[in-house]
């Protein structure tokens, strides 16, 4: 039984013994039986194991094979502190990433700006051509005899 299972089992036993209502006591006992069953023990064996410490040998086990405990029920590995070198390496990686992102963004902005400038130059050339056509038409209209009579 894992430490987490053992703790849950003890809490369920306490509820089964000291529950205020009969329903609470029955629910606590049923939960304790489920935990003992999951550990491959009978309720009596699990109570003995919890109250007296872990049983020695496999004589206290039932014929059912025990299950592997869940990964989350395993004790956690000791935490190793982060070193200064690791923090500096992480910071350097982050700065390199930011620099790559900024460079790519600047490259995109330059390309967009060039496209916009080309578009604007084309529109200015088209407008200049329309202005020249208008000026020619205006000059022709001003030199015609109909313009003199008005």
mmCIF file of C-alpha atoms in Angstrom:
data_model
loop_
_atom_site.group_PDB
_atom_site.id
_atom_site.type_symbol
_atom_site.label_atom_id
_atom_site.label_comp_id
_atom_site.label_asym_id
_atom_site.label_seq_id
_atom_site.Cartn_x
_atom_site.Cartn_y
_atom_site.Cartn_z
ATOM 1 C CA UNK A 1 0.000 0.000 0.000
ATOM 2 C CA UNK A 2 1.417 3.367 -0.971
ATOM 3 C CA UNK A 3 1.721 6.145 1.608
ATOM 4 C CA UNK A 4 -1.170 7.975 -0.044
ATOM 5 C CA UNK A 5 -3.342 4.842 0.008
ATOM 6 C CA UNK A 6 -2.364 4.212 3.602
ATOM 7 C CA UNK A 7 -3.367 7.755 4.573
ATOM 8 C CA UNK A 8 -6.724 7.462 2.766
ATOM 9 C CA UNK A 9 -7.314 4.074 4.384
ATOM 10 C CA UNK A 10 -6.654 5.495 7.863
ATOM 11 C CA UNK A 11 -9.057 8.379 7.228
ATOM 12 C CA UNK A 12 -11.757 6.000 5.996
ATOM 13 C CA UNK A 13 -11.265 3.780 9.082
ATOM 14 C CA UNK A 14 -11.562 6.813 11.329
ATOM 15 C CA UNK A 15 -14.796 7.765 9.581
ATOM 16 C CA UNK A 16 -16.060 4.175 9.927
ATOM 17 C CA UNK A 17 -15.314 4.207 13.667
ATOM 18 C CA UNK A 18 -16.304 7.761 14.586
ATOM 19 C CA UNK A 19 -18.875 8.768 11.970
ATOM 20 C CA UNK A 20 -21.806 10.719 13.367
ATOM 21 C CA UNK A 21 -24.478 8.820 11.455
ATOM 22 C CA UNK A 22 -24.800 5.174 10.504
ATOM 23 C CA UNK A 23 -24.579 6.187 6.837
ATOM 24 C CA UNK A 24 -21.215 7.899 7.375
ATOM 25 C CA UNK A 25 -19.881 4.865 9.215
ATOM 26 C CA UNK A 26 -21.085 2.514 6.468
ATOM 27 C CA UNK A 27 -19.595 4.730 3.736
ATOM 28 C CA UNK A 28 -16.264 4.899 5.593
ATOM 29 C CA UNK A 29 -16.155 1.115 5.980
ATOM 30 C CA UNK A 30 -17.054 0.567 2.312
ATOM 31 C CA UNK A 31 -14.326 2.990 1.191
ATOM 32 C CA UNK A 32 -11.790 1.280 3.455
ATOM 33 C CA UNK A 33 -12.719 -2.091 1.966
ATOM 34 C CA UNK A 34 -12.237 -0.732 -1.576
ATOM 35 C CA UNK A 35 -8.808 0.640 -0.721
ATOM 36 C CA UNK A 36 -7.770 -2.640 0.918
ATOM 37 C CA UNK A 37 -9.050 -4.580 -2.093
ATOM 38 C CA UNK A 38 -7.117 -2.342 -4.483
ATOM 39 C CA UNK A 39 -3.970 -3.055 -2.455
ATOM 40 C CA UNK A 40 -4.654 -6.797 -2.649
ATOM 41 C CA UNK A 41 -5.440 -7.166 1.060
ATOM 42 C CA UNK A 42 -8.447 -8.150 3.060
ATOM 43 C CA UNK A 43 -9.908 -5.519 5.349
ATOM 44 C CA UNK A 44 -8.509 -7.255 8.444
ATOM 45 C CA UNK A 45 -5.034 -7.552 6.915
ATOM 46 C CA UNK A 46 -5.079 -3.895 5.893
ATOM 47 C CA UNK A 47 -6.166 -2.824 9.404
ATOM 48 C CA UNK A 48 -3.366 -4.918 10.886
ATOM 49 C CA UNK A 49 -0.847 -3.471 8.439
ATOM 50 C CA UNK A 50 -1.891 0.094 9.217
ATOM 51 C CA UNK A 51 -2.090 -0.297 12.982
ATOM 52 C CA UNK A 52 1.035 -2.440 13.480
ATOM 53 C CA UNK A 53 3.193 -1.253 10.625
ATOM 54 C CA UNK A 54 3.992 -3.083 7.400
ATOM 55 C CA UNK A 55 3.564 -6.877 7.491
ATOM 56 C CA UNK A 56 6.609 -9.052 6.972
ATOM 57 C CA UNK A 57 6.661 -11.629 4.210
ATOM 58 C CA UNK A 58 3.965 -12.483 1.739
ATOM 59 C CA UNK A 59 1.912 -14.618 4.153
ATOM 60 C CA UNK A 60 -0.425 -11.704 4.873
ATOM 61 C CA UNK A 61 -1.161 -11.240 1.146
ATOM 62 C CA UNK A 62 -4.154 -12.852 -0.482
ATOM 63 C CA UNK A 63 -3.837 -15.018 -3.552
ATOM 64 C CA UNK A 64 -4.634 -12.059 -5.799
ATOM 65 C CA UNK A 65 -1.619 -10.338 -7.342
ATOM 66 C CA UNK A 66 -1.032 -6.804 -6.176
ATOM 67 C CA UNK A 67 -1.418 -3.991 -8.659
ATOM 68 C CA UNK A 68 1.276 -1.558 -9.580
ATOM 69 C CA UNK A 69 0.678 1.747 -7.827
ATOM 70 C CA UNK A 70 -0.263 4.688 -9.990
ATOM 71 C CA UNK A 71 2.465 7.044 -11.095
ATOM 72 C CA UNK A 72 0.948 9.889 -9.052
ATOM 73 C CA UNK A 73 1.064 7.647 -5.956
ATOM 74 C CA UNK A 74 4.834 7.164 -6.269
ATOM 75 C CA UNK A 75 7.042 9.319 -4.071
ATOM 76 C CA UNK A 76 8.256 12.368 -5.883
ATOM 77 C CA UNK A 77 11.904 12.708 -6.814
ATOM 78 C CA UNK A 78 13.962 15.109 -4.771
ATOM 79 C CA UNK A 79 13.960 18.631 -6.149
ATOM 80 C CA UNK A 80 17.321 19.762 -7.417
ATOM 81 C CA UNK A 81 17.871 23.502 -7.200
ATOM 82 C CA UNK A 82 18.498 25.418 -10.399
ATOM 83 C CA UNK A 83 22.100 26.499 -10.725
ATOM 84 C CA UNK A 84 23.332 29.907 -11.780
ATOM 85 C CA UNK A 85 24.790 28.404 -14.952
ATOM 86 C CA UNK A 86 21.394 26.902 -15.847
ATOM 87 C CA UNK A 87 19.656 30.256 -15.303
ATOM 88 C CA UNK A 88 22.252 32.008 -17.449
ATOM 89 C CA UNK A 89 21.850 29.365 -20.184
ATOM 90 C CA UNK A 90 18.072 29.777 -20.101
ATOM 91 C CA UNK A 91 18.402 33.560 -20.254
ATOM 92 C CA UNK A 92 20.788 33.318 -23.205
ATOM 93 C CA UNK A 93 18.371 30.987 -25.018
ATOM 94 C CA UNK A 94 15.497 33.370 -24.366
ATOM 95 C CA UNK A 95 17.480 36.365 -25.591
ATOM 96 C CA UNK A 96 18.558 34.476 -28.727
ATOM 97 C CA UNK A 97 14.938 33.522 -29.396
ATOM 98 C CA UNK A 98 13.772 37.121 -28.910
ATOM 99 C CA UNK A 99 16.502 38.346 -31.255
ATOM 100 C CA UNK A 100 15.470 35.817 -33.934
ATOM 101 C CA UNK A 101 11.819 36.824 -33.586
ATOM 102 C CA UNK A 102 12.654 40.538 -33.764
ATOM 103 C CA UNK A 103 14.867 40.018 -36.823
ATOM 104 C CA UNK A 104 12.156 38.046 -38.614
ATOM 105 C CA UNK A 105 9.575 40.724 -37.753
ATOM 106 C CA UNK A 106 11.869 43.490 -39.034
ATOM 107 C CA UNK A 107 12.418 41.523 -42.239
ATOM 108 C CA UNK A 108 8.659 41.173 -42.706
ATOM 109 C CA UNK A 109 8.126 44.877 -42.024
ATOM 110 C CA UNK A 110 10.803 45.831 -44.574
ATOM 111 C CA UNK A 111 9.185 43.608 -47.213
ATOM 112 C CA UNK A 112 5.745 45.053 -46.470
ATOM 113 C CA UNK A 113 7.140 48.586 -46.568
ATOM 114 C CA UNK A 114 8.784 47.889 -49.950
ATOM 115 C CA UNK A 115 5.500 46.524 -51.316
ATOM 116 C CA UNK A 116 3.653 49.582 -50.007
ATOM 117 C CA UNK A 117 6.214 51.955 -51.523
ATOM 118 C CA UNK A 118 6.003 50.178 -54.888
ATOM 119 C CA UNK A 119 2.203 50.361 -54.788
ATOM 120 C CA UNK A 120 2.298 54.050 -53.829
ATOM 121 C CA UNK A 121 4.818 54.834 -56.596
ATOM 122 C CA UNK A 122 2.614 53.078 -59.142
ATOM 123 C CA UNK A 123 -0.438 55.021 -57.961
ATOM 124 C CA UNK A 124 1.529 58.323 -58.078
ATOM 125 C CA UNK A 125 2.650 57.574 -61.638
ATOM 126 C CA UNK A 126 -0.925 56.757 -62.667
ATOM 127 C CA UNK A 127 -2.189 59.953 -61.012
ATOM 128 C CA UNK A 128 0.545 62.009 -62.680
ATOM 129 C CA UNK A 129 -0.523 60.590 -66.062
ATOM 130 C CA UNK A 130 -4.155 61.476 -65.314
ATOM 131 C CA UNK A 131 -3.082 64.994 -64.268
ATOM 132 C CA UNK A 132 -1.133 65.470 -67.525
ATOM 133 C CA UNK A 133 -4.107 64.246 -69.551
ATOM 134 C CA UNK A 134 -6.360 66.656 -67.674
ATOM 135 C CA UNK A 135 -3.920 69.546 -68.212
ATOM 136 C CA UNK A 136 -3.715 68.755 -71.969
ATOM 137 C CA UNK A 137 -7.491 68.582 -72.215
ATOM 138 C CA UNK A 138 -7.798 71.845 -70.331
ATOM 139 C CA UNK A 139 -5.214 73.503 -72.569
ATOM 140 C CA UNK A 140 -7.052 72.318 -75.690
ATOM 141 C CA UNK A 141 -10.358 73.519 -74.294
ATOM 142 C CA UNK A 142 -8.893 76.926 -73.532
ATOM 143 C CA UNK A 143 -7.496 77.399 -77.089
ATOM 144 C CA UNK A 144 -10.680 76.409 -78.941
ATOM 145 C CA UNK A 145 -12.899 79.099 -80.557
ATOM 146 C CA UNK A 146 -15.844 78.163 -78.376
ATOM 147 C CA UNK A 147 -13.855 79.136 -75.312
ATOM 148 C CA UNK A 148 -13.131 82.597 -76.785
ATOM 149 C CA UNK A 149 -16.830 83.401 -77.282
ATOM 150 C CA UNK A 150 -17.768 82.783 -73.720
#
